[in-house]
XYZ file of C-alpha atoms in Angstrom:
661
model
C 15.926 -21.678 16.475
C 15.403 -25.444 16.157
C 12.261 -27.056 14.809
C 10.517 -27.667 18.117
C 11.315 -24.178 19.336
C 9.970 -22.769 16.071
C 6.693 -24.650 16.467
C 6.343 -23.501 20.072
C 7.049 -19.896 19.117
C 4.575 -20.056 16.248
C 1.878 -21.585 18.465
C 2.509 -18.951 21.155
C 2.046 -16.162 18.603
C -1.024 -17.879 17.176
C -2.577 -17.973 20.647
C -1.845 -14.252 20.988
C -3.760 -13.617 17.756
C -6.654 -15.758 18.972
C -6.668 -13.927 22.321
C -7.043 -10.665 20.444
C -9.990 -12.158 18.588
C -11.472 -13.273 21.914
C -11.054 -9.818 23.458
C -12.773 -8.220 20.484
C -15.659 -10.665 20.838
C -15.889 -10.059 24.585
C -15.897 -6.317 24.040
C -18.749 -6.664 21.563
C -20.764 -8.849 23.972
C -20.132 -6.808 27.105
C -22.890 -4.194 26.547
C -25.366 -6.977 25.731
C -24.446 -8.861 28.894
C -24.949 -5.774 31.043
C -28.282 -5.076 29.297
C -29.429 -8.641 29.982
C -28.630 -8.224 33.685
C -30.547 -4.962 33.840
C -33.539 -6.429 32.024
C -33.521 -9.529 34.241
C -33.820 -7.307 37.298
C -37.344 -6.201 36.344
C -39.240 -9.524 36.765
C -37.191 -10.462 39.832
C -37.963 -7.181 41.606
C -34.335 -6.133 41.789
C -32.627 -3.104 40.257
C -35.759 -0.980 40.410
C -36.083 2.757 40.470
C -35.745 5.687 38.105
C -31.999 5.409 37.785
C -32.112 1.719 36.876
C -34.922 2.318 34.411
C -32.913 5.060 32.734
C -29.896 2.753 32.539
C -32.011 0.011 30.989
C -33.539 2.303 28.362
C -30.103 3.751 27.520
C -27.984 0.614 27.489
C -30.388 -1.763 25.734
C -30.452 0.141 22.389
C -26.685 0.654 22.669
C -26.143 -3.069 23.219
C -28.352 -3.889 20.235
C -26.380 -1.449 18.062
C -23.052 -2.917 19.184
C -24.312 -6.433 18.535
C -25.516 -5.513 15.052
C -22.186 -3.834 14.299
C -20.230 -6.829 15.555
C -22.432 -9.166 13.552
C -21.888 -7.061 10.449
C -18.120 -7.052 10.916
C -18.106 -10.804 11.561
C -20.242 -11.390 8.472
C -17.942 -9.334 6.248
C -14.834 -11.046 7.660
C -16.371 -14.493 7.214
C -17.683 -13.919 3.697
C -14.824 -11.816 2.296
C -12.818 -13.802 -0.227
C -9.142 -13.980 0.744
C -6.714 -13.209 -2.029
C -5.778 -16.267 -4.043
C -2.686 -16.328 -6.186
C -3.379 -16.779 -9.908
C -1.884 -20.127 -10.841
C -2.173 -22.965 -13.322
C -3.624 -26.010 -11.581
C -1.866 -29.312 -12.260
C -3.885 -32.502 -11.856
C -2.176 -35.725 -10.843
C -2.967 -37.309 -14.196
C -1.037 -34.495 -15.885
C 2.040 -34.914 -13.638
C 2.063 -38.283 -11.838
C 5.840 -38.239 -11.313
C 5.696 -34.772 -9.788
C 2.948 -35.802 -7.377
C 4.880 -38.947 -6.528
C 7.981 -36.907 -5.704
C 6.013 -34.500 -3.491
C 4.259 -37.371 -1.746
C 7.604 -39.057 -1.078
C 8.980 -35.805 0.327
C 6.020 -35.485 2.677
C 6.464 -39.092 3.826
C 10.142 -38.578 4.596
C 9.392 -35.360 6.434
C 6.439 -36.940 8.297
C 4.089 -34.085 7.353
C 0.705 -33.977 5.570
C 0.784 -34.153 1.794
C -0.214 -30.933 -0.016
C -3.774 -31.176 -1.266
C -2.848 -30.133 -4.821
C -0.056 -28.713 -6.956
C -0.188 -25.533 -9.022
C 2.330 -23.530 -11.042
C 2.990 -19.815 -10.949
C 4.946 -17.814 -13.562
C 7.451 -16.571 -11.005
C 10.665 -17.723 -9.342
C 9.200 -18.649 -5.971
C 7.395 -21.516 -4.261
C 5.012 -21.489 -1.303
C 2.041 -23.140 0.388
C -1.360 -21.516 -0.049
C -4.490 -22.231 1.957
C -7.510 -22.426 -0.335
C -10.036 -23.824 2.120
C -12.181 -20.701 2.309
C -15.741 -21.303 1.055
C -15.359 -18.496 -1.498
C -12.633 -20.504 -3.223
C -15.137 -23.180 -4.208
C -15.594 -26.788 -3.237
C -12.368 -28.638 -2.527
C -11.510 -31.194 -5.199
C -11.752 -34.828 -4.202
C -8.555 -36.649 -3.463
C -8.736 -38.632 -6.683
C -8.794 -35.392 -8.689
C -5.966 -33.425 -7.143
C -3.818 -36.371 -6.266
C -3.092 -35.290 -2.705
C -3.117 -38.008 -0.103
C -3.853 -35.587 2.711
C -7.594 -35.773 2.129
C -7.846 -39.453 1.285
C -10.509 -41.173 3.373
C -11.804 -37.906 4.810
C -15.289 -36.516 4.509
C -15.401 -34.134 1.496
C -17.202 -31.430 3.488
C -14.554 -31.191 6.199
C -12.910 -28.231 4.539
C -10.751 -27.234 7.476
C -8.919 -30.576 7.310
C -7.646 -29.953 3.760
C -3.914 -29.387 3.442
C -2.651 -26.278 1.639
C -1.863 -26.204 -2.076
C 1.778 -26.411 -3.131
C 2.556 -23.576 -5.588
C 5.764 -24.059 -7.588
C 7.518 -21.469 -9.725
C 7.320 -22.684 -13.313
C 10.873 -21.529 -14.264
C 12.194 -23.970 -11.655
C 10.642 -26.922 -13.469
C 12.344 -26.099 -16.758
C 15.743 -24.958 -15.512
C 16.362 -27.192 -12.511
C 17.160 -30.866 -12.493
C 14.873 -33.285 -10.666
C 17.183 -33.570 -7.663
C 17.576 -29.794 -7.410
C 13.815 -29.242 -7.502
C 13.334 -31.853 -4.793
C 15.896 -30.113 -2.577
C 14.283 -26.708 -3.107
C 10.783 -27.991 -2.364
C 11.744 -29.880 0.812
C 11.474 -26.893 3.215
C 8.287 -25.742 1.470
C 6.571 -29.113 1.804
C 7.759 -29.314 5.411
C 5.584 -26.295 6.127
C 2.442 -28.417 5.878
C 3.277 -29.782 9.341
C 2.962 -26.519 11.299
C 0.090 -25.480 9.007
C -1.928 -28.444 10.279
C -1.758 -27.257 13.898
C -5.304 -26.133 14.823
C -4.199 -22.966 16.656
C -1.938 -21.833 13.815
C -4.595 -22.650 11.224
C -7.264 -20.721 13.159
C -4.994 -17.700 13.579
C -4.171 -17.686 9.885
C -7.832 -17.852 8.923
C -8.591 -14.914 11.204
C -5.784 -12.768 9.794
C -6.677 -13.633 6.188
C -10.310 -12.795 6.885
C -9.370 -9.390 8.275
C -7.139 -8.688 5.309
C -9.898 -9.667 2.880
C -12.418 -7.543 4.795
C -10.158 -4.499 4.502
C -9.974 -5.066 0.744
C -13.756 -5.394 0.479
C -14.432 -2.232 2.457
C -11.890 -0.295 0.385
C -13.862 -0.800 -2.818
C -15.887 2.065 -4.218
C -19.510 1.918 -3.110
C -22.550 3.736 -4.418
C -24.739 5.625 -2.011
C -23.819 7.393 1.235
C -25.390 4.695 3.438
C -23.292 1.870 2.007
C -20.159 4.008 2.092
C -20.745 4.885 5.742
C -21.470 1.297 6.792
C -18.464 -0.149 4.994
C -16.241 2.665 6.257
C -17.123 1.664 9.824
C -16.527 -2.019 9.131
C -13.213 -1.180 7.493
C -12.114 0.876 10.493
C -12.794 -2.034 12.857
C -11.032 -4.537 10.558
C -7.972 -2.295 10.227
C -7.794 -1.806 13.978
C -7.884 -5.562 14.567
C -5.336 -6.140 11.822
C -2.947 -3.611 13.341
C -3.349 -5.251 16.722
C -2.329 -8.709 15.509
C 0.182 -7.717 12.833
C 3.304 -8.263 14.931
C 2.083 -11.569 16.353
C 1.097 -12.829 12.889
C 4.514 -11.941 11.447
C 6.337 -13.690 14.294
C 4.055 -16.693 13.894
C 5.032 -17.028 10.237
C 8.715 -16.715 11.139
C 8.320 -19.537 13.626
C 6.557 -21.692 11.032
C 9.337 -21.044 8.490
C 12.037 -21.854 11.045
C 10.308 -25.081 12.013
C 9.902 -26.121 8.376
C 13.529 -25.346 7.534
C 14.752 -27.316 10.533
C 12.596 -30.313 9.650
C 13.877 -30.284 6.068
C 17.537 -30.399 7.127
C 17.558 -34.180 6.900
C 16.459 -34.232 3.235
C 19.001 -33.460 0.491
C 20.793 -30.859 2.578
C 24.018 -30.896 0.551
C 22.200 -30.661 -2.768
C 20.081 -27.785 -1.463
C 23.117 -25.493 -1.333
C 23.750 -26.078 -5.035
C 20.041 -25.771 -5.801
C 19.846 -22.370 -4.127
C 22.469 -21.109 -6.547
C 20.223 -22.219 -9.382
C 17.323 -20.322 -7.809
C 19.235 -17.051 -8.072
C 20.356 -17.818 -11.603
C 16.829 -18.742 -12.667
C 15.523 -15.459 -11.281
C 18.113 -13.449 -13.226
C 17.383 -15.237 -16.490
C 13.610 -15.091 -15.994
C 13.724 -11.340 -15.371
C 15.796 -10.712 -18.507
C 13.535 -12.930 -20.586
C 10.387 -11.135 -19.464
C 11.630 -7.555 -19.759
C 13.801 -7.868 -22.877
C 12.098 -10.622 -24.891
C 8.489 -11.144 -23.798
C 7.554 -7.501 -23.208
C 8.159 -6.365 -26.826
C 5.972 -9.237 -28.031
C 3.210 -8.433 -25.539
C 3.179 -4.834 -26.708
C 2.671 -6.110 -30.261
C -0.330 -8.212 -29.266
C 1.611 -11.500 -29.309
C 2.562 -13.709 -26.386
C 5.446 -16.191 -26.569
C 3.887 -19.604 -25.987
C 7.041 -21.227 -24.569
C 8.368 -18.789 -22.000
C 9.682 -21.490 -19.688
C 11.562 -23.168 -22.515
C 12.961 -19.754 -23.364
C 14.378 -19.329 -19.877
C 16.538 -22.404 -20.472
C 17.943 -20.835 -23.635
C 18.455 -17.503 -21.858
C 20.274 -19.062 -18.913
C 22.387 -21.227 -21.196
C 23.406 -18.094 -23.099
C 24.108 -16.303 -19.812
C 26.330 -19.131 -18.621
C 28.176 -19.076 -21.941
C 28.823 -15.346 -21.757
C 29.965 -15.618 -18.157
C 32.306 -18.484 -19.090
C 30.422 -20.938 -16.961
C 29.459 -23.274 -19.772
C 31.695 -26.141 -18.677
C 30.247 -26.207 -15.166
C 26.693 -26.105 -16.434
C 27.188 -28.626 -19.208
C 27.455 -31.490 -16.731
C 24.233 -30.626 -14.881
C 22.348 -30.107 -18.143
C 22.963 -33.755 -18.865
C 20.795 -34.747 -15.907
C 17.028 -35.206 -16.104
C 15.218 -31.839 -16.177
C 12.379 -31.350 -13.723
C 9.921 -30.609 -16.561
C 10.119 -34.323 -17.409
C 7.932 -34.838 -14.346
C 5.059 -33.432 -16.444
C 3.262 -35.576 -18.984
C 2.918 -32.733 -21.499
C 5.408 -29.957 -20.720
C 4.453 -27.986 -23.823
C 0.810 -27.747 -22.798
C 1.723 -26.597 -19.296
C 4.276 -24.138 -20.665
C 1.666 -22.576 -22.930
C -0.787 -22.154 -20.047
C 1.769 -20.539 -17.737
C 3.029 -18.323 -20.571
C -0.463 -16.923 -21.104
C -0.861 -16.389 -17.368
C 2.479 -14.577 -17.243
C 1.326 -12.215 -19.988
C -1.833 -11.517 -17.999
C -0.017 -10.870 -14.722
C 2.940 -8.862 -15.980
C 1.365 -7.038 -18.926
C -2.398 -7.181 -18.387
C -3.231 -9.052 -21.557
C -6.546 -10.791 -22.223
C -7.386 -14.076 -20.540
C -7.489 -16.050 -23.786
C -6.519 -16.063 -27.416
C -8.017 -13.633 -29.864
C -7.389 -11.919 -33.193
C -5.320 -9.250 -31.437
C -3.770 -11.597 -28.852
C -2.265 -14.689 -30.434
C 0.642 -16.942 -29.447
C 4.003 -16.891 -31.201
C 6.644 -19.611 -31.253
C 10.295 -18.811 -30.788
C 11.164 -19.785 -34.343
C 8.718 -17.194 -35.677
C 9.660 -14.477 -33.182
C 12.134 -12.548 -35.432
C 9.752 -12.264 -38.375
C 6.431 -11.935 -36.539
C 7.531 -9.769 -33.609
C 10.867 -8.075 -34.277
C 10.246 -7.165 -37.909
C 6.675 -6.065 -37.206
C 7.716 -4.043 -34.155
C 10.372 -2.130 -36.050
C 8.110 -1.376 -38.999
C 5.233 -0.350 -36.711
C 7.494 2.030 -34.790
C 8.925 3.412 -38.015
C 5.410 3.988 -39.383
C 4.417 5.797 -36.194
C 7.542 7.956 -36.445
C 6.646 9.027 -39.980
C 3.026 9.705 -39.021
C 4.270 12.079 -36.339
C 6.627 13.723 -38.843
C 3.640 14.191 -41.141
C 1.805 16.098 -38.412
C 4.867 18.320 -38.042
C 4.905 19.065 -41.791
C 8.350 17.558 -42.307
C 9.392 17.307 -45.935
C 11.249 14.343 -47.539
C 14.839 13.769 -46.618
C 17.787 14.706 -48.783
C 18.016 12.477 -51.824
C 14.648 10.833 -51.200
C 13.248 9.229 -54.337
C 9.592 9.249 -53.244
C 7.878 12.638 -53.616
C 5.537 14.150 -51.074
C 5.872 14.862 -47.365
C 5.378 11.232 -46.350
C 8.408 9.620 -47.949
C 9.397 6.826 -45.557
C 13.153 7.338 -45.694
C 15.730 7.419 -42.966
C 17.137 10.643 -44.449
C 13.886 12.381 -43.606
C 14.368 11.508 -39.938
C 18.033 12.497 -39.883
C 17.394 15.821 -41.571
C 14.528 16.666 -39.234
C 16.600 15.976 -36.099
C 19.700 17.753 -37.365
C 20.276 20.887 -35.309
C 19.873 23.850 -37.742
C 22.263 26.117 -35.848
C 25.341 26.831 -38.005
C 27.827 26.142 -35.182
C 26.076 23.105 -33.804
C 28.354 20.768 -35.730
C 30.688 20.815 -38.679
C 29.402 19.845 -42.111
C 31.082 16.534 -42.871
C 30.760 17.119 -46.606
C 30.121 14.544 -49.309
C 33.374 12.672 -48.764
C 32.585 11.980 -45.138
C 29.843 9.576 -46.166
C 32.165 7.284 -48.067
C 33.424 4.143 -46.430
C 36.294 5.357 -44.217
C 37.841 1.904 -43.980
C 38.083 -0.459 -41.068
C 40.620 1.604 -39.106
C 39.145 5.050 -39.538
C 37.161 6.606 -36.743
C 37.975 3.746 -34.407
C 37.429 6.143 -31.522
C 34.272 8.184 -32.124
C 34.893 10.236 -29.002
C 33.585 10.169 -25.484
C 29.998 11.027 -26.430
C 29.738 8.249 -28.991
C 31.156 5.807 -26.458
C 28.844 6.914 -23.638
C 26.263 4.234 -22.720
C 22.819 5.168 -24.037
C 20.082 6.333 -21.717
C 17.633 3.923 -23.269
C 17.778 0.288 -24.290
C 16.770 0.291 -27.957
C 15.438 -2.960 -29.341
C 18.363 -3.517 -31.636
C 21.919 -3.517 -30.613
C 24.568 -2.228 -32.846
C 27.063 -4.285 -34.780
C 29.509 -6.856 -33.714
C 30.269 -7.371 -37.412
C 29.368 -6.084 -40.827
C 29.193 -9.353 -42.730
C 30.461 -9.091 -46.332
C 32.308 -5.921 -47.267
C 30.597 -3.697 -49.801
C 31.190 -0.229 -51.154
C 28.762 2.436 -49.917
C 27.563 4.959 -52.464
C 28.529 8.429 -51.351
C 25.526 10.282 -50.073
C 24.637 13.599 -51.738
C 25.378 16.834 -49.920
C 22.786 17.606 -47.281
C 20.053 19.997 -48.282
C 19.232 22.977 -46.090
C 17.481 21.827 -42.973
C 13.783 22.628 -42.587
C 12.614 25.221 -40.145
C 12.805 24.193 -36.517
C 9.752 22.346 -35.261
C 7.870 24.073 -32.471
C 9.078 22.961 -29.075
C 5.612 23.233 -27.555
C 3.242 20.304 -27.983
C -0.288 20.338 -26.651
C -0.446 18.327 -23.479
C 3.316 18.161 -23.010
C 6.001 20.701 -22.208
C 9.452 19.351 -23.102
C 11.144 22.101 -21.077
C 9.525 20.704 -17.935
C 10.364 17.087 -18.736
C 13.512 16.216 -16.799
C 14.046 13.166 -18.980
C 14.457 15.347 -22.071
C 16.917 17.745 -20.486
C 20.098 17.667 -22.546
C 18.370 17.029 -25.877
C 17.775 19.420 -28.744
C 14.436 21.252 -29.065
C 13.583 19.166 -32.098
C 14.284 15.917 -30.272
C 12.212 17.052 -27.292
C 9.278 18.067 -29.479
C 9.388 14.845 -31.484
C 9.652 12.753 -28.312
C 6.631 14.513 -26.834
C 4.597 13.876 -29.977
C 5.578 10.200 -30.063
C 4.775 9.792 -26.357
C 1.315 11.244 -26.911
C 0.702 8.951 -29.872
C 1.840 5.858 -27.940
C -0.357 6.843 -24.991
C -3.353 7.281 -27.279
C -2.813 3.884 -28.886
C -2.341 2.272 -25.470
C -5.595 3.761 -24.186
C -7.442 2.467 -27.230
C -5.964 -1.025 -26.749
C -6.941 -1.014 -23.072
C -10.489 -0.054 -23.975
C -10.684 -2.918 -26.466
C -9.311 -5.361 -23.890
C -11.815 -4.195 -21.286
C -14.645 -4.616 -23.773
C -13.501 -8.143 -24.611
C -13.190 -9.047 -20.924
C -16.861 -8.198 -20.343
C -18.020 -10.922 -22.736
C -20.049 -13.990 -21.768
C -17.080 -16.233 -21.041
C -13.366 -15.888 -20.556
C -10.877 -18.712 -21.107
C -8.363 -18.936 -18.303
C -5.228 -21.074 -18.155
C -5.648 -24.417 -16.481
C -4.350 -27.889 -17.050
C -7.195 -30.352 -16.799
C -7.176 -33.772 -15.254
C -6.041 -35.768 -18.272
C -2.715 -35.455 -20.058
C -4.397 -34.856 -23.401
C -6.774 -32.147 -22.197
C -6.657 -28.651 -23.609
C -4.644 -26.024 -21.788
C -7.547 -23.605 -21.809
C -11.009 -24.222 -20.440
C -13.988 -21.867 -20.378
C -15.082 -20.669 -16.967
C -17.792 -18.183 -15.880
C -17.292 -14.641 -17.076
C -16.752 -13.199 -13.604
C -12.963 -13.311 -13.190
C -13.278 -12.357 -9.533
C -14.471 -15.897 -8.861
C -10.865 -16.945 -9.378
C -8.726 -13.964 -8.449
C -8.997 -10.214 -8.436
C -7.859 -9.013 -11.861
C -9.509 -5.618 -11.843
C -6.143 -3.864 -11.571
C -4.180 -5.661 -14.288
C -1.305 -5.949 -14.653
C -0.926 -7.151 -11.088
C 2.864 -7.144 -11.366
C 3.919 -4.590 -14.000
C 7.443 -5.248 -15.209
C 8.563 -1.636 -15.513
C 7.174 1.892 -15.514
C 6.034 3.466 -18.805
C 8.818 4.317 -21.190
C 10.103 7.883 -21.083
C 10.075 10.215 -24.035
C 13.807 9.795 -24.548
C 13.493 6.011 -24.593
C 10.566 6.093 -27.010
C 12.373 8.418 -29.380
C 15.502 6.249 -29.288
C 13.394 3.133 -29.927
C 11.669 4.696 -32.933
C 14.863 6.021 -34.517
C 16.555 2.670 -33.975
C 13.566 0.930 -35.554
C 13.840 3.170 -38.599
C 17.560 2.399 -38.919
C 16.839 -1.324 -38.683
C 14.125 -1.087 -41.344
C 16.547 0.719 -43.643
C 19.188 -1.934 -42.980
C 16.774 -4.754 -43.811
C 15.410 -3.132 -46.980
C 18.591 -1.664 -48.456
C 21.400 -4.086 -47.622
C 19.828 -7.402 -46.614
C 20.109 -7.306 -42.814
C 17.746 -9.586 -40.923
C 15.830 -9.381 -37.627
C 17.033 -11.667 -34.869
C 16.420 -12.705 -31.280
C 18.964 -12.381 -28.514
C 17.854 -14.448 -25.516
C 19.155 -11.889 -23.024
C 18.635 -8.591 -24.867
C 15.586 -9.253 -27.025
C 15.200 -7.955 -30.612
C 18.505 -7.688 -32.424
C 19.695 -6.599 -35.848
C 21.813 -9.188 -37.675
C 24.232 -8.065 -40.373
C 25.850 -10.979 -42.115
C 24.539 -13.219 -39.344
C 26.373 -11.197 -36.657
C 24.497 -9.191 -34.058
C 24.959 -5.417 -34.231
C 25.951 -3.880 -30.888
C 27.201 -0.312 -31.437
C 24.112 1.413 -32.833
C 22.613 2.875 -29.600
C 25.512 5.265 -29.016
C 25.144 6.759 -32.500
C 21.405 7.228 -32.029
C 21.853 8.993 -28.683
C 24.386 11.393 -30.230
C 21.769 12.411 -32.784
C 19.087 12.880 -30.101
C 21.244 14.817 -27.650
C 23.388 16.923 -29.994
C 21.370 17.051 -33.207
C 24.547 15.878 -34.944
C 23.990 13.056 -37.492
C 27.676 12.728 -38.394
C 28.440 9.683 -36.274
C 25.264 7.903 -37.342
C 25.837 8.683 -41.045
C 29.367 7.326 -40.807
C 28.038 4.202 -39.133
C 25.429 3.779 -41.866
C 28.092 4.174 -44.525
C 30.279 1.516 -42.909
C 27.357 -0.894 -42.856
C 26.347 -0.122 -46.429
C 22.913 1.230 -45.444
C 21.317 3.726 -47.850
C 19.350 6.289 -45.782
C 17.848 7.956 -48.867
C 16.120 4.763 -50.020
C 12.421 4.304 -49.093
C 11.609 1.514 -46.671
C 8.542 -0.691 -46.298
C 6.270 0.152 -43.381
C 3.248 -1.657 -41.957
């Protein structure tokens, strides 16, 4: 489909949508028109008689009811606020080079210039119409830098061009030429968007969609619920009727824009599209493996977009693509088009935390930024010690006694031995007793093949990987013989039945019971944190990310407390990264955290940051990679042998107390 054909197809579908709107209006006016004819027959002496009188008295109230209903539906559709993507607005003063590049693209494509530019913490770019009255007064041309509105009357809202929304990872990872090539087909879409028929059809469809959302909200009182239920039924019926035409219209617009953009940087666009896929892969890993652990700790990385560059550079190195990427990294990065990239990065990083995790809209004592250099100490170390403390609190509730060889008396000795002894399966045939000699350092060649279970990939992704190296060699003190294991913990936990949890099938009863207890504790803490966040959000003002009109302005400005005036955030997170962690994953995370704490406190290991895998344990400066398999063997079999051997090889003393938060 060429460009002209795409425009014609889009306009044809837009007219079909408008015809549907016209039929709905005609249907609403038809009873009133008939009633007017019947009423006009009285003074003229026509349409007289009992039958005509009965028709008049019957149809006139019906026409009035239909008119009131139609007026109500039209009012809701007109006043409903269409969904607006949460973005960070970029003024021209904050990115003059970026605006200049977009304006040049629009000139070459012979299309209207976007009215403004905004960034979104996602790997996508699009045009968004923000001309609805509920979105506020349109900014003057001098403020948003768009030439599309220059010289036009400020109140002619319908003439405003859409806003160009750019994925923030593109600005940091792509080069200037690549970003220009990627944005060319997007900017070209302002041409079809300016067509009056297409614009009118889009406004109608967006109004119906917003009306459906409004009528779906919970209402108090049976009268309001009944009225809005009727309005919602009409809006849904109209939306179903024009759904196919609206979808085909958007396909025609996209085809026309792509065809128009063929003449601009076509060869470079092929290379740029490869970078789009790579940026998406690195951005996803950075959010799920690196940012998410920090968000759960009440910290948000303030330079997420800079982190994606490090993550993608590491990915290219691991995939042996470093030579090919080294040449392009020497070109000018697209973030140089911003006057203050760090300020913009901080604003989009906070918005990303809000969208993907549901964090507060601004800084606070329990929601503070963290720089990458401080991430290992302030996030990784704190996360491990918090998880280890939670693990021991749960063991306290189970009445677990200190581990074998523990030097701190009492049931709350924070030792790794306490955890190992509790999870050891007490059945005599469950596993062979390795004896005291098994805990000595077996040498570098011993136990090179721990068996198929030890080599099986773990079910969870613990925060620390296991060990690509051990650093300096040291002798491990032989551990004392294991003491008799305590009585089995009850498998039943109030509010959770491990036997019915499919995720815990294949684990020991002790592991299942401990996982259920930890899951309940994490859920309780999460509910308390959500309640605190909701209480903070109801305050008098909420700072939201925005980049103001001067390069030196703050990245956060105070806006009215009602967040719905910007976008609907009543169901945060809008884009959750992953479902809640399972009991098996939580148990593996907590045991791994305890092992890492023991490694840091007994043999000098350090917390680290892997750009693709998140928190990592460093032994002698080398990332540990083989720990998860040992942890899963303990959880599934209740056999600590493999993990104790691993600890002995690393020089970790499980009987030594560790520091908790």
